[in-house]
PDB file of C-alpha atoms in Angstrom:
ATOM      1  CA  MET C   1      -0.194  -0.131   0.188  1.00 95.00           C
ATOM      2  CA  LEU C   2       0.981   3.168  -1.116  1.00 97.00           C
ATOM      3  CA  GLY C   3      -0.024   6.616   0.474  1.00 97.00           C
ATOM      4  CA  ASN C   4      -0.274   9.271  -1.327  1.00 97.00           C
ATOM      5  CA  LEU C   5      -1.685  13.134  -2.113  1.00 96.00           C
ATOM      6  CA  GLY C   6      -4.542  11.870  -4.209  1.00 97.00           C
ATOM      7  CA  TRP C   7      -6.351  12.941  -6.747  1.00 96.00           C
ATOM      8  CA  ASN C   8      -8.315  15.597  -4.623  1.00 96.00           C
ATOM      9  CA  TYR C   9      -5.253  19.046  -4.167  1.00 93.00           C
ATOM     10  CA  LYS C  10      -4.284  21.899  -5.667  1.00 87.00           C
ATOM     11  CA  TYR C  11      -0.710  19.725  -6.849  1.00 86.00           C
ATOM     12  CA  GLN C  12      -1.483  17.135  -9.891  1.00 89.00           C
ATOM     13  CA  ALA C  13       1.088  15.557 -11.569  1.00 94.00           C
ATOM     14  CA  SER C  14       1.566  12.966 -14.803  1.00 94.00           C
ATOM     15  CA  HIS C  15       4.623  11.661 -16.000  1.00 94.00           C
ATOM     16  CA  ASP C  16       3.861  14.771 -19.118  1.00 93.00           C
ATOM     17  CA  LYS C  17       3.473  17.439 -16.975  1.00 94.00           C
ATOM     18  CA  PRO C  18       5.638  16.623 -14.097  1.00 96.00           C
ATOM     19  CA  PHE C  19       5.464  18.461 -10.571  1.00 96.00           C
ATOM     20  CA  HIS C  20       8.538  19.596 -10.249  1.00 97.00           C
ATOM     21  CA  VAL C  21      10.614  20.370  -6.450  1.00 97.00           C
ATOM     22  CA  TYR C  22      13.881  22.378  -6.644  1.00 97.00           C
ATOM     23  CA  ALA C  23      15.948  23.149  -3.878  1.00 96.00           C
ATOM     24  CA  ALA C  24      18.429  25.753  -3.680  1.00 95.00           C
ATOM     25  CA  ASP C  25      19.934  29.272  -2.339  1.00 93.00           C
ATOM     26  CA  PHE C  26      18.119  31.145  -4.781  1.00 90.00           C
ATOM     27  CA  ASP C  27      18.749  34.269  -2.824  1.00 87.00           C
ATOM     28  CA  SER C  28      22.313  34.119  -1.478  1.00 87.00           C
ATOM     29  CA  SER C  29      20.897  34.331   2.080  1.00 87.00           C
ATOM     30  CA  GLY C  30      22.793  31.372   2.934  1.00 90.00           C
ATOM     31  CA  SER C  31      19.702  28.893   3.065  1.00 89.00           C
ATOM     32  CA  PHE C  32      18.321  26.827   1.072  1.00 90.00           C
ATOM     33  CA  ASP C  33      14.437  27.626  -0.664  1.00 90.00           C
ATOM     34  CA  ILE C  34      12.805  25.653  -1.883  1.00 92.00           C
ATOM     35  CA  ALA C  35      10.565  26.420  -5.785  1.00 94.00           C
ATOM     36  CA  LEU C  36       7.865  24.811  -6.739  1.00 95.00           C
ATOM     37  CA  GLY C  37       6.431  23.878 -10.410  1.00 95.00           C
ATOM     38  CA  TYR C  38       3.978  22.672 -12.255  1.00 93.00           C
ATOM     39  CA  TYR C  39       1.826  23.048 -15.166  1.00 92.00           C
ATOM     40  CA  LEU C  40      -1.355  24.879 -15.430  1.00 82.00           C
ATOM     41  CA  ALA C  41      -1.711  24.810 -19.529  1.00 78.00           C
ATOM     42  CA  GLY C  42       0.578  24.446 -22.409  1.00 84.00           C
ATOM     43  CA  GLU C  43       3.783  23.136 -22.337  1.00 89.00           C
ATOM     44  CA  THR C  44       4.681  26.792 -19.591  1.00 93.00           C
ATOM     45  CA  LEU C  45       6.596  26.006 -15.898  1.00 95.00           C
ATOM     46  CA  TYR C  46       4.585  27.937 -13.398  1.00 95.00           C
ATOM     47  CA  PRO C  47       5.629  28.901 -10.005  1.00 94.00           C
ATOM     48  CA  VAL C  48       3.330  26.949  -7.469  1.00 92.00           C
ATOM     49  CA  ARG C  49       3.629  29.393  -4.997  1.00 90.00           C
ATOM     50  CA  GLY C  50       2.352  33.001  -5.847  1.00 91.00           C
ATOM     51  CA  ARG C  51       4.269  36.279  -5.679  1.00 92.00           C
ATOM     52  CA  GLN C  52       2.315  37.820  -1.534  1.00 90.00           C
ATOM     53  CA  CYS C  53       3.970  33.560  -0.808  1.00 88.00           C
ATOM     54  CA  SER C  54       7.118  33.872  -2.794  1.00 91.00           C
ATOM     55  CA  ALA C  55       8.398  37.293  -1.719  1.00 91.00           C
ATOM     56  CA  GLU C  56       7.778  36.337   2.266  1.00 88.00           C
ATOM     57  CA  GLN C  57      10.057  34.011   1.622  1.00 86.00           C
ATOM     58  CA  MET C  58      12.981  35.773  -0.507  1.00 90.00           C
ATOM     59  CA  PRO C  59      12.064  39.682  -0.648  1.00 91.00           C
ATOM     60  CA  ALA C  60      13.528  40.577  -3.679  1.00 91.00           C
ATOM     61  CA  LEU C  61      10.611  38.685  -6.078  1.00 93.00           C
ATOM     62  CA  ALA C  62       8.632  42.227  -4.798  1.00 94.00           C
ATOM     63  CA  ASP C  63      10.584  44.746  -6.555  1.00 95.00           C
ATOM     64  CA  LYS C  64      11.733  42.133  -9.710  1.00 95.00           C
ATOM     65  CA  PHE C  65       7.475  41.826 -10.389  1.00 96.00           C
ATOM     66  CA  PRO C  66       5.795  45.502  -9.239  1.00 96.00           C
ATOM     67  CA  THR C  67       2.474  43.833  -9.972  1.00 96.00           C
ATOM     68  CA  TYR C  68       1.096  39.982  -9.460  1.00 95.00           C
ATOM     69  CA  LYS C  69       0.197  40.467 -13.250  1.00 96.00           C
ATOM     70  CA  GLU C  70       3.228  40.405 -14.014  1.00 96.00           C
ATOM     71  CA  PHE C  71       4.246  37.744 -11.754  1.00 96.00           C
ATOM     72  CA  GLY C  72       1.739  35.511 -12.732  1.00 93.00           C
ATOM     73  CA  ASN C  73       2.709  35.996 -16.469  1.00 94.00           C
ATOM     74  CA  ALA C  74       6.474  34.610 -14.921  1.00 96.00           C
ATOM     75  CA  SER C  75       8.118  30.770 -16.042  1.00 96.00           C
ATOM     76  CA  ILE C  76       9.258  29.603 -12.750  1.00 96.00           C
ATOM     77  CA  PHE C  77      12.265  30.200 -15.138  1.00 95.00           C
ATOM     78  CA  GLU C  78      12.205  33.314 -14.855  1.00 95.00           C
ATOM     79  CA  VAL C  79      10.851  34.348 -11.341  1.00 95.00           C
ATOM     80  CA  TYR C  80      14.633  32.301 -10.013  1.00 94.00           C
ATOM     81  CA  GLY C  81      16.262  32.419 -13.156  1.00 90.00           C
ATOM     82  CA  LYS C  82      19.504  30.569 -13.761  1.00 89.00           C
ATOM     83  CA  ALA C  83      20.226  29.267 -10.322  1.00 89.00           C
ATOM     84  CA  LEU C  84      17.234  27.154 -10.989  1.00 93.00           C
ATOM     85  CA  GLY C  85      20.082  25.116 -14.044  1.00 91.00           C
ATOM     86  CA  GLN C  86      22.508  24.541 -10.371  1.00 92.00           C
ATOM     87  CA  ALA C  87      19.249  23.265  -7.921  1.00 96.00           C
ATOM     88  CA  ILE C  88      19.059  20.353  -6.657  1.00 97.00           C
ATOM     89  CA  HIS C  89      16.631  18.873  -9.062  1.00 97.00           C
ATOM     90  CA  TYR C  90      13.425  15.952  -8.544  1.00 97.00           C
ATOM     91  CA  GLU C  91       9.581  15.462 -10.479  1.00 97.00           C
ATOM     92  CA  ALA C  92       6.834  13.796  -9.346  1.00 97.00           C
ATOM     93  CA  THR C  93       4.612  11.914 -11.633  1.00 97.00           C
ATOM     94  CA  ASN C  94       1.905  10.004  -9.520  1.00 97.00           C
ATOM     95  CA  PHE C  95       0.652  11.842  -6.481  1.00 97.00           C
ATOM     96  CA  SER C  96      -1.855   8.555  -6.611  1.00 98.00           C
ATOM     97  CA  ASN C  97      -3.299   6.787  -3.773  1.00 98.00           C
ATOM     98  CA  SER C  98      -2.423   3.513  -5.130  1.00 98.00           C
ATOM     99  CA  VAL C  99      -1.240  -0.813  -4.840  1.00 97.00           C
ATOM    100  CA  LEU C 100       2.140  -2.414  -5.293  1.00 95.00           C
ATOM    101  CA  ILE C 101       1.147  -6.089  -6.847  1.00 93.00           C
ATOM    102  CA  ASN C 102       3.698  -8.613  -6.290  1.00 91.00           C
ATOM    103  CA  SER C 103       3.243 -10.537  -8.911  1.00 83.00           C
ATOM    104  CA  GLY C 104       5.391 -13.768  -7.532  1.00 86.00           C
ATOM    105  CA  THR C 105       7.382 -14.355 -11.143  1.00 88.00           C
ATOM    106  CA  GLY C 106       9.262 -10.408 -10.027  1.00 87.00           C
ATOM    107  CA  GLN C 107       6.913  -8.464 -12.155  1.00 92.00           C
ATOM    108  CA  LEU C 108       5.389  -5.311 -10.206  1.00 94.00           C
ATOM    109  CA  SER C 109       2.348  -3.583 -11.337  1.00 94.00           C
ATOM    110  CA  LEU C 110       0.739  -0.259  -9.395  1.00 95.00           C
ATOM    111  CA  ARG C 111      -2.101   0.317  -8.846  1.00 96.00           C
ATOM    112  CA  PRO C 112      -5.075   3.425  -8.212  1.00 97.00           C
ATOM    113  CA  LEU C 113      -8.266   2.758  -5.505  1.00 98.00           C
ATOM    114  CA  PRO C 114     -10.752   3.929  -5.970  1.00 98.00           C
ATOM    115  CA  ASN C 115     -12.129   7.048  -6.356  1.00 97.00           C
ATOM    116  CA  GLU C 116     -12.854   7.041  -3.035  1.00 97.00           C
ATOM    117  CA  ALA C 117      -9.798   6.711  -1.640  1.00 98.00           C
ATOM    118  CA  GLN C 118      -8.285   9.773  -3.905  1.00 98.00           C
ATOM    119  CA  ILE C 119     -10.013  12.453  -2.238  1.00 97.00           C
ATOM    120  CA  SER C 120      -7.220  12.950   0.580  1.00 97.00           C
ATOM    121  CA  PRO C 121      -3.433  11.862   1.438  1.00 98.00           C
ATOM    122  CA  ILE C 122      -3.299   8.741   3.261  1.00 98.00           C
ATOM    123  CA  ASN C 123      -0.607   8.788   5.733  1.00 98.00           C
ATOM    124  CA  SER C 124      -1.185   5.270   7.057  1.00 97.00           C
ATOM    125  CA  ALA C 125      -2.472   1.889   6.088  1.00 97.00           C
ATOM    126  CA  ILE C 126      -3.235  -1.274   8.097  1.00 96.00           C
ATOM    127  CA  ALA C 127      -3.379  -4.589   5.867  1.00 95.00           C
ATOM    128  CA  ASP C 128      -6.268  -7.978   7.558  1.00 93.00           C
ATOM    129  CA  ASP C 129      -9.000  -9.494   6.762  1.00 92.00           C
ATOM    130  CA  PHE C 130     -11.360  -7.338   8.436  1.00 90.00           C
ATOM    131  CA  ASP C 131     -14.752  -8.568   6.925  1.00 89.00           C
ATOM    132  CA  GLN C 132     -14.106 -12.613   7.769  1.00 89.00           C
ATOM    133  CA  ASP C 133     -14.001 -13.403   4.416  1.00 93.00           C
ATOM    134  CA  GLY C 134     -10.204 -15.035   3.712  1.00 95.00           C
ATOM    135  CA  ILE C 135      -9.363 -12.232   1.837  1.00 96.00           C
ATOM    136  CA  THR C 136      -6.812  -9.251   2.928  1.00 95.00           C
ATOM    137  CA  ASP C 137      -8.684  -6.141   2.658  1.00 96.00           C
ATOM    138  CA  LEU C 138      -7.064  -2.648   4.036  1.00 96.00           C
ATOM    139  CA  LEU C 139      -8.242  -0.126   5.949  1.00 96.00           C
ATOM    140  CA  VAL C 140      -6.992   3.916   5.335  1.00 97.00           C
ATOM    141  CA  ALA C 141      -6.340   8.084   7.330  1.00 97.00           C
ATOM    142  CA  GLY C 142      -5.039  10.464   6.637  1.00 97.00           C
ATOM    143  CA  ASN C 143      -5.335  14.252   5.758  1.00 97.00           C
ATOM    144  CA  LEU C 144      -2.880  17.054   5.668  1.00 96.00           C
ATOM    145  CA  PHE C 145      -4.042  19.739   8.054  1.00 95.00           C
ATOM    146  CA  GLY C 146      -0.440  21.866   7.469  1.00 91.00           C
ATOM    147  CA  SER C 147      -0.197  23.730   4.976  1.00 85.00           C
ATOM    148  CA  GLU C 148       0.521  27.369   3.564  1.00 78.00           C
ATOM    149  CA  VAL C 149      -2.366  29.388   3.391  1.00 78.00           C
ATOM    150  CA  GLU C 150      -1.815  29.239  -0.339  1.00 80.00           C
ATOM    151  CA  THR C 151      -2.991  25.564  -0.286  1.00 85.00           C
ATOM    152  CA  GLY C 152      -5.465  25.236   2.247  1.00 87.00           C
ATOM    153  CA  ARG C 153      -5.670  21.930   4.200  1.00 93.00           C
ATOM    154  CA  ALA C 154      -7.391  17.948   2.927  1.00 96.00           C
ATOM    155  CA  ASP C 155      -9.296  17.878   4.944  1.00 96.00           C
ATOM    156  CA  ALA C 156     -11.678  15.201   3.042  1.00 97.00           C
ATOM    157  CA  GLY C 157     -11.123  11.915   3.928  1.00 97.00           C
ATOM    158  CA  LYS C 158     -12.930  10.251   6.897  1.00 96.00           C
ATOM    159  CA  GLY C 159     -11.270   6.671   7.081  1.00 96.00           C
ATOM    160  CA  LEU C 160     -12.689   4.663   4.654  1.00 97.00           C
ATOM    161  CA  PHE C 161     -12.231   0.770   4.561  1.00 96.00           C
ATOM    162  CA  LEU C 162     -12.247  -1.357   1.404  1.00 97.00           C
ATOM    163  CA  ARG C 163     -13.003  -4.534   0.863  1.00 97.00           C
ATOM    164  CA  GLY C 164     -10.365  -6.741  -1.354  1.00 96.00           C
ATOM    165  CA  ASP C 165     -11.424  -9.163  -4.447  1.00 95.00           C
ATOM    166  CA  GLY C 166      -8.354 -11.333  -3.598  1.00 93.00           C
ATOM    167  CA  GLN C 167      -7.253 -10.412  -7.671  1.00 91.00           C
ATOM    168  CA  GLY C 168      -5.230  -6.730  -6.623  1.00 91.00           C
ATOM    169  CA  SER C 169      -8.440  -4.920  -6.280  1.00 95.00           C
ATOM    170  CA  PHE C 170     -10.596  -3.552  -4.048  1.00 97.00           C
ATOM    171  CA  SER C 171     -14.275  -2.184  -3.536  1.00 97.00           C
ATOM    172  CA  PRO C 172     -14.392   1.416  -0.847  1.00 97.00           C
ATOM    173  CA  VAL C 173     -17.399   0.519   2.102  1.00 95.00           C
ATOM    174  CA  PRO C 174     -19.228   3.697   2.982  1.00 92.00           C
ATOM    175  CA  PRO C 175     -18.627   4.628   6.529  1.00 90.00           C
ATOM    176  CA  HIS C 176     -22.660   4.332   7.163  1.00 90.00           C
ATOM    177  CA  GLN C 177     -21.873   0.136   6.995  1.00 91.00           C
ATOM    178  CA  SER C 178     -17.831  -0.142   8.061  1.00 91.00           C
ATOM    179  CA  GLY C 179     -18.643   2.378  10.833  1.00 89.00           C
ATOM    180  CA  LEU C 180     -14.673   3.798  10.399  1.00 92.00           C
ATOM    181  CA  TRP C 181     -14.709   8.285  11.314  1.00 94.00           C
ATOM    182  CA  LEU C 182     -11.340   9.158  11.061  1.00 96.00           C
ATOM    183  CA  PRO C 183     -11.813  12.573  10.500  1.00 96.00           C
ATOM    184  CA  LEU C 184      -8.457  14.207  11.622  1.00 96.00           C
ATOM    185  CA  ASP C 185      -4.830  14.761  10.571  1.00 97.00           C
ATOM    186  CA  VAL C 186      -4.151  11.057  11.083  1.00 97.00           C
ATOM    187  CA  ARG C 187      -0.871  10.541  10.820  1.00 97.00           C
ATOM    188  CA  ALA C 188      -0.895   6.416  12.102  1.00 97.00           C
ATOM    189  CA  LEU C 189      -2.954   3.206  12.434  1.00 97.00           C
ATOM    190  CA  LEU C 190      -1.706   0.958  14.467  1.00 95.00           C
ATOM    191  CA  PRO C 191      -3.794  -2.592  15.605  1.00 93.00           C
ATOM    192  CA  VAL C 192      -3.444  -3.584  19.410  1.00 92.00           C
ATOM    193  CA  GLN C 193      -5.136  -6.273  21.160  1.00 87.00           C
ATOM    194  CA  THR C 194      -7.335  -6.747  23.985  1.00 86.00           C
ATOM    195  CA  LYS C 195      -8.719  -8.451  25.972  1.00 86.00           C
ATOM    196  CA  ALA C 196     -12.030  -6.871  25.135  1.00 80.00           C
ATOM    197  CA  GLY C 197     -10.858  -8.624  21.503  1.00 80.00           C
ATOM    198  CA  PRO C 198      -8.597  -6.067  18.216  1.00 84.00           C
ATOM    199  CA  ILE C 199      -8.737  -2.581  18.528  1.00 90.00           C
ATOM    200  CA  ILE C 200      -7.182  -0.012  15.729  1.00 93.00           C
ATOM    201  CA  PHE C 201      -5.829   3.198  17.471  1.00 94.00           C
ATOM    202  CA  ALA C 202      -5.345   6.029  15.672  1.00 96.00           C
ATOM    203  CA  GLY C 203      -2.782   8.979  15.822  1.00 97.00           C
ATOM    204  CA  SER C 204      -3.141  12.093  15.017  1.00 97.00           C
ATOM    205  CA  ASN C 205      -1.986  15.419  14.771  1.00 96.00           C
ATOM    206  CA  ASN C 206      -2.550  18.027  17.641  1.00 94.00           C
ATOM    207  CA  ALA C 207      -5.482  16.085  18.569  1.00 95.00           C
ATOM    208  CA  PRO C 208      -6.764  13.277  21.196  1.00 94.00           C
ATOM    209  CA  LEU C 209      -6.172   9.950  19.942  1.00 94.00           C
ATOM    210  CA  GLN C 210      -8.584   7.513  18.893  1.00 93.00           C
ATOM    211  CA  ALA C 211     -10.062   4.106  19.023  1.00 90.00           C
ATOM    212  CA  VAL C 212     -11.824   1.533  16.323  1.00 86.00           C
ATOM    213  CA  GLY C 213     -13.061  -0.743  18.262  1.00 70.00           C
ATOM    214  CA  ARG C 214     -13.324  -4.869  17.189  1.00 53.00           C
ATOM    215  CA  ALA C 215     -13.191  -3.437  13.717  1.00 45.00           C
ATOM    216  CA  MET C 216     -10.258  -6.697  13.186  1.00 41.00           C
ATOM    217  CA  LYS C 217     -13.165  -8.813  14.441  1.00 40.00           C
ATOM    218  CA  LYS C 218     -16.743  -8.153  13.894  1.00 43.00           C
ATOM    219  CA  PRO C 219     -17.791  -9.123  10.837  1.00 42.00           C
ATOM    220  CA  MET C 220     -18.020  -5.718   9.021  1.00 43.00           C
ATOM    221  CA  PRO C 221     -21.295  -5.680   6.050  1.00 43.00           C
ATOM    222  CA  GLN C 222     -22.004  -7.339   2.944  1.00 42.00           C
TER     223      GLN C 222
END
């Protein structure tokens, strides 16, 4: 199980139009700066961060681009100049929450999870036979509350139970059927065996610990 940003986020990526990350001391301040680039339309790579956010990190950009229109029309190369060519550079081509299937013959295939699992980042997952049918299922949770002001937080995820078919595909079970409700900024899921039965603990950023009781023992509705 590979957690990622999902499809319902400001940042998008594909093999044709990757998401770019640059790191360098662009303003010679003695510390590294981060520049993010994406393709808004066509083949021009634009900076993700707007003029205000970028100028707070690098004040000289406010003088270089006096108006928001000038900044908005500039490519990331026009904004940061030749320093981009010397910067640490990474590209991301896939933000899908996915499963990596091992065929057992040395071949791996990447499969995106259903749409319901793409509405928010997934930070933690447990693979187990939750509905007691002999087939491995998935329980996932996430969200991302901490981000820069221009982006806003990703909070659409409520936790999700995904019923496996044994062939590498998973079907989402809505919360009113699964009983799963984890709407916080979940960072980790941990199954614990107790005298009362299996319990899954969800640890969230800046929030109390949550517990999902008997989720691993009691069969979920078909």
